[in-house]
Amino acid sequence: MERNSSSSAETADVLSGHGDAFDGVTVIVCASCRDETGSDAHPRAGELLADDTRRAASGEDIRIRAVDCLGNCKRRLSAAILRDGCWSYVFGDLTATSGADLVTGARLFATSTDGLIPWRGRPDCLKRGLVARIPPLDLLKDLT
């Protein structure tokens, strides 16, 4: 569901902790996602997931951003984890309480030496819910 980009769902938070371990890592949550029933009730399940992710990230140096739509509606609640200069990941089939799993994924990504989220230690919902892995733009420049 697309909405005006000036919507209140597009908010950025920087939750500060004690260092820069998460420097360059951002979790993006689709705030307009509906739950498995397809209910149009507000707050939407995506907004609840964004709030749960912010709570789980409290005290960590990680950016959480809620956006209006990730265009992954068939896979319900969706989120992405991005890291500067690395592959990006899109996940679906999440629940409103998957925030801690998203933060765990962000933590694994931040400490990865090869720029990938390691499979080992990745929460189950980030294994079975993987929708896409998108290469960094720098990698694509060589494909011309």
PDB file of C-alpha atoms in Angstrom:
ATOM      1  CA  MET A   1       0.000   0.000   0.000  1.00  0.00           C
ATOM      2  CA  GLU A   2       1.560   3.244  -1.112  1.00  0.00           C
ATOM      3  CA  ARG A   3       0.961   6.464   0.737  1.00  0.00           C
ATOM      4  CA  ASN A   4       2.259   9.991   0.522  1.00  0.00           C
ATOM      5  CA  SER A   5       5.963  10.054   1.364  1.00  0.00           C
ATOM      6  CA  SER A   6       5.415  12.856   3.854  1.00  0.00           C
ATOM      7  CA  SER A   7       3.435  10.496   6.065  1.00  0.00           C
ATOM      8  CA  SER A   8       4.289  10.206   9.734  1.00  0.00           C
ATOM      9  CA  ALA A   9       5.289   6.570   9.149  1.00  0.00           C
ATOM     10  CA  GLU A  10       8.531   7.738   7.567  1.00  0.00           C
ATOM     11  CA  THR A  11      10.514   8.404  10.683  1.00  0.00           C
ATOM     12  CA  ALA A  12      14.143   7.864  11.486  1.00  0.00           C
ATOM     13  CA  ASP A  13      15.469   7.090  14.919  1.00  0.00           C
ATOM     14  CA  VAL A  14      19.047   6.854  16.042  1.00  0.00           C
ATOM     15  CA  LEU A  15      19.195   4.922  19.264  1.00  0.00           C
ATOM     16  CA  SER A  16      22.497   5.624  20.930  1.00  0.00           C
ATOM     17  CA  GLY A  17      24.451   3.175  22.993  1.00  0.00           C
ATOM     18  CA  HIS A  18      28.093   2.868  23.888  1.00  0.00           C
ATOM     19  CA  GLY A  19      30.107   2.865  20.689  1.00  0.00           C
ATOM     20  CA  ASP A  20      29.848   2.493  16.959  1.00  0.00           C
ATOM     21  CA  ALA A  21      29.526  -1.274  16.496  1.00  0.00           C
ATOM     22  CA  PHE A  22      26.403  -0.733  14.374  1.00  0.00           C
ATOM     23  CA  ASP A  23      27.876   2.139  12.379  1.00  0.00           C
ATOM     24  CA  GLY A  24      26.370   1.970   8.903  1.00  0.00           C
ATOM     25  CA  VAL A  25      23.636  -0.576   9.766  1.00  0.00           C
ATOM     26  CA  THR A  26      19.984   0.399   9.359  1.00  0.00           C
ATOM     27  CA  VAL A  27      16.815  -1.612   9.923  1.00  0.00           C
ATOM     28  CA  ILE A  28      13.923  -0.474   7.735  1.00  0.00           C
ATOM     29  CA  VAL A  29      10.428  -1.598   8.751  1.00  0.00           C
ATOM     30  CA  CYS A  30       7.343  -1.366   6.555  1.00  0.00           C
ATOM     31  CA  ALA A  31       4.867   0.505   8.760  1.00  0.00           C
ATOM     32  CA  SER A  32       1.894  -0.015   6.441  1.00  0.00           C
ATOM     33  CA  CYS A  33       2.020  -3.840   6.529  1.00  0.00           C
ATOM     34  CA  ARG A  34      -1.097  -5.613   7.722  1.00  0.00           C
ATOM     35  CA  ASP A  35      -1.236  -8.730   9.858  1.00  0.00           C
ATOM     36  CA  GLU A  36      -2.164 -12.191   8.550  1.00  0.00           C
ATOM     37  CA  THR A  37      -5.887 -11.353   8.730  1.00  0.00           C
ATOM     38  CA  GLY A  38      -5.457  -8.415   6.351  1.00  0.00           C
ATOM     39  CA  SER A  39      -7.091  -6.113   8.881  1.00  0.00           C
ATOM     40  CA  ASP A  40      -7.054  -2.409   8.089  1.00  0.00           C
ATOM     41  CA  ALA A  41      -7.063  -1.587  11.815  1.00  0.00           C
ATOM     42  CA  HIS A  42      -4.720   1.056  13.167  1.00  0.00           C
ATOM     43  CA  PRO A  43      -2.109   0.936  14.380  1.00  0.00           C
ATOM     44  CA  ARG A  44      -1.115  -1.418  11.596  1.00  0.00           C
ATOM     45  CA  ALA A  45       0.907  -4.524  12.424  1.00  0.00           C
ATOM     46  CA  GLY A  46       3.875  -2.928  10.633  1.00  0.00           C
ATOM     47  CA  GLU A  47       3.754   0.038  13.004  1.00  0.00           C
ATOM     48  CA  LEU A  48       3.722  -2.386  15.939  1.00  0.00           C
ATOM     49  CA  LEU A  49       6.771  -4.168  14.472  1.00  0.00           C
ATOM     50  CA  ALA A  50       8.581  -0.832  14.099  1.00  0.00           C
ATOM     51  CA  ASP A  51       7.831  -0.013  17.751  1.00  0.00           C
ATOM     52  CA  ASP A  52       8.946  -3.492  18.861  1.00  0.00           C
ATOM     53  CA  THR A  53      12.193  -3.085  16.903  1.00  0.00           C
ATOM     54  CA  ARG A  54      12.860   0.306  18.504  1.00  0.00           C
ATOM     55  CA  ARG A  55      12.326  -1.216  21.963  1.00  0.00           C
ATOM     56  CA  ALA A  56      14.639  -4.132  21.156  1.00  0.00           C
ATOM     57  CA  ALA A  57      17.306  -1.719  19.899  1.00  0.00           C
ATOM     58  CA  SER A  58      17.132   0.510  22.968  1.00  0.00           C
ATOM     59  CA  GLY A  59      20.666   1.254  24.136  1.00  0.00           C
ATOM     60  CA  GLU A  60      22.235  -0.007  20.886  1.00  0.00           C
ATOM     61  CA  ASP A  61      23.788   2.161  18.178  1.00  0.00           C
ATOM     62  CA  ILE A  62      21.437   1.145  15.418  1.00  0.00           C
ATOM     63  CA  ARG A  63      19.229   3.161  13.098  1.00  0.00           C
ATOM     64  CA  ILE A  64      15.593   2.106  12.871  1.00  0.00           C
ATOM     65  CA  ARG A  65      13.473   3.653  10.153  1.00  0.00           C
ATOM     66  CA  ALA A  66       9.794   3.072   9.453  1.00  0.00           C
ATOM     67  CA  VAL A  67       8.705   3.620   5.852  1.00  0.00           C
ATOM     68  CA  ASP A  68       5.293   3.545   4.227  1.00  0.00           C
ATOM     69  CA  CYS A  69       5.663   0.538   1.953  1.00  0.00           C
ATOM     70  CA  LEU A  70       8.347  -1.943   0.940  1.00  0.00           C
ATOM     71  CA  GLY A  71       6.084  -3.419  -1.768  1.00  0.00           C
ATOM     72  CA  ASN A  72       6.250  -6.951  -0.353  1.00  0.00           C
ATOM     73  CA  CYS A  73       2.560  -7.228   0.542  1.00  0.00           C
ATOM     74  CA  LYS A  74       2.170 -10.931  -0.297  1.00  0.00           C
ATOM     75  CA  ARG A  75       4.743 -11.730   2.411  1.00  0.00           C
ATOM     76  CA  ARG A  76       2.967  -9.571   5.026  1.00  0.00           C
ATOM     77  CA  LEU A  77       5.105  -7.838   7.628  1.00  0.00           C
ATOM     78  CA  SER A  78       8.355  -6.869   5.968  1.00  0.00           C
ATOM     79  CA  ALA A  79      11.640  -5.296   6.915  1.00  0.00           C
ATOM     80  CA  ALA A  80      15.088  -4.787   5.451  1.00  0.00           C
ATOM     81  CA  ILE A  81      18.549  -4.660   6.970  1.00  0.00           C
ATOM     82  CA  LEU A  82      21.108  -2.496   5.194  1.00  0.00           C
ATOM     83  CA  ARG A  83      24.790  -1.851   5.769  1.00  0.00           C
ATOM     84  CA  ASP A  84      26.870   0.749   3.957  1.00  0.00           C
ATOM     85  CA  GLY A  85      28.838  -0.834   1.106  1.00  0.00           C
ATOM     86  CA  CYS A  86      27.424  -4.331   1.715  1.00  0.00           C
ATOM     87  CA  TRP A  87      24.616  -6.523   0.458  1.00  0.00           C
ATOM     88  CA  SER A  88      21.130  -5.545   1.673  1.00  0.00           C
ATOM     89  CA  TYR A  89      18.509  -8.016   2.885  1.00  0.00           C
ATOM     90  CA  VAL A  90      14.709  -7.952   2.593  1.00  0.00           C
ATOM     91  CA  PHE A  91      12.608 -10.166   4.864  1.00  0.00           C
ATOM     92  CA  GLY A  92       8.910 -11.031   4.919  1.00  0.00           C
ATOM     93  CA  ASP A  93       6.498 -13.153   6.939  1.00  0.00           C
ATOM     94  CA  LEU A  94       7.584 -11.412  10.143  1.00  0.00           C
ATOM     95  CA  THR A  95       5.336 -10.849  13.162  1.00  0.00           C
ATOM     96  CA  ALA A  96       4.661  -7.739  15.202  1.00  0.00           C
ATOM     97  CA  THR A  97       7.046  -9.176  17.816  1.00  0.00           C
ATOM     98  CA  SER A  98      10.010  -9.870  15.491  1.00  0.00           C
ATOM     99  CA  GLY A  99      11.859  -6.724  16.605  1.00  0.00           C
ATOM    100  CA  ALA A 100      14.435  -8.567  18.724  1.00  0.00           C
ATOM    101  CA  ASP A 101      15.174 -10.886  15.790  1.00  0.00           C
ATOM    102  CA  LEU A 102      15.740  -7.907  13.489  1.00  0.00           C
ATOM    103  CA  VAL A 103      18.146  -6.400  16.023  1.00  0.00           C
ATOM    104  CA  THR A 104      19.964  -9.744  16.325  1.00  0.00           C
ATOM    105  CA  GLY A 105      20.287  -9.803  12.532  1.00  0.00           C
ATOM    106  CA  ALA A 106      21.595  -6.235  12.548  1.00  0.00           C
ATOM    107  CA  ARG A 107      24.125  -7.146  15.235  1.00  0.00           C
ATOM    108  CA  LEU A 108      25.338 -10.148  13.207  1.00  0.00           C
ATOM    109  CA  PHE A 109      25.566  -7.974  10.105  1.00  0.00           C
ATOM    110  CA  ALA A 110      27.494  -5.222  11.891  1.00  0.00           C
ATOM    111  CA  THR A 111      30.129  -7.648  13.133  1.00  0.00           C
ATOM    112  CA  SER A 112      30.396  -9.630   9.887  1.00  0.00           C
ATOM    113  CA  THR A 113      33.817  -9.492   8.253  1.00  0.00           C
ATOM    114  CA  ASP A 114      32.607 -10.474   4.770  1.00  0.00           C
ATOM    115  CA  GLY A 115      29.689  -8.024   4.492  1.00  0.00           C
ATOM    116  CA  LEU A 116      27.025 -10.738   4.685  1.00  0.00           C
ATOM    117  CA  ILE A 117      24.633 -11.695   7.473  1.00  0.00           C
ATOM    118  CA  PRO A 118      25.967 -15.060   8.631  1.00  0.00           C
ATOM    119  CA  TRP A 119      23.544 -17.989   8.459  1.00  0.00           C
ATOM    120  CA  ARG A 120      24.735 -19.401  11.766  1.00  0.00           C
ATOM    121  CA  GLY A 121      23.125 -17.517  14.615  1.00  0.00           C
ATOM    122  CA  ARG A 122      20.554 -15.880  12.350  1.00  0.00           C
ATOM    123  CA  PRO A 123      17.063 -16.075  13.905  1.00  0.00           C
ATOM    124  CA  ASP A 124      14.735 -18.567  12.195  1.00  0.00           C
ATOM    125  CA  CYS A 125      12.386 -15.847  10.953  1.00  0.00           C
ATOM    126  CA  LEU A 126      15.328 -14.247   9.126  1.00  0.00           C
ATOM    127  CA  LYS A 127      16.222 -17.594   7.550  1.00  0.00           C
ATOM    128  CA  ARG A 128      12.812 -18.686   6.301  1.00  0.00           C
ATOM    129  CA  GLY A 129      11.600 -15.120   5.740  1.00  0.00           C
ATOM    130  CA  LEU A 130      14.421 -14.075   3.398  1.00  0.00           C
ATOM    131  CA  VAL A 131      12.884 -12.489   0.300  1.00  0.00           C
ATOM    132  CA  ALA A 132      15.939 -11.018  -1.415  1.00  0.00           C
ATOM    133  CA  ARG A 133      19.599 -10.234  -1.020  1.00  0.00           C
ATOM    134  CA  ILE A 134      20.509  -7.127  -3.015  1.00  0.00           C
ATOM    135  CA  PRO A 135      24.104  -6.354  -4.025  1.00  0.00           C
ATOM    136  CA  PRO A 136      25.729  -3.054  -3.111  1.00  0.00           C
ATOM    137  CA  LEU A 137      25.681  -0.407  -5.842  1.00  0.00           C
ATOM    138  CA  ASP A 138      29.483  -0.383  -6.014  1.00  0.00           C
ATOM    139  CA  LEU A 139      29.444  -4.017  -7.136  1.00  0.00           C
ATOM    140  CA  LEU A 140      27.012  -3.214  -9.947  1.00  0.00           C
ATOM    141  CA  LYS A 141      29.195  -0.431 -11.384  1.00  0.00           C
ATOM    142  CA  ASP A 142      31.526  -3.077 -12.817  1.00  0.00           C
ATOM    143  CA  LEU A 143      28.704  -4.766 -14.752  1.00  0.00           C
ATOM    144  CA  THR A 144      28.447  -2.153 -17.512  1.00  0.00           C
TER     145      THR A 144
END
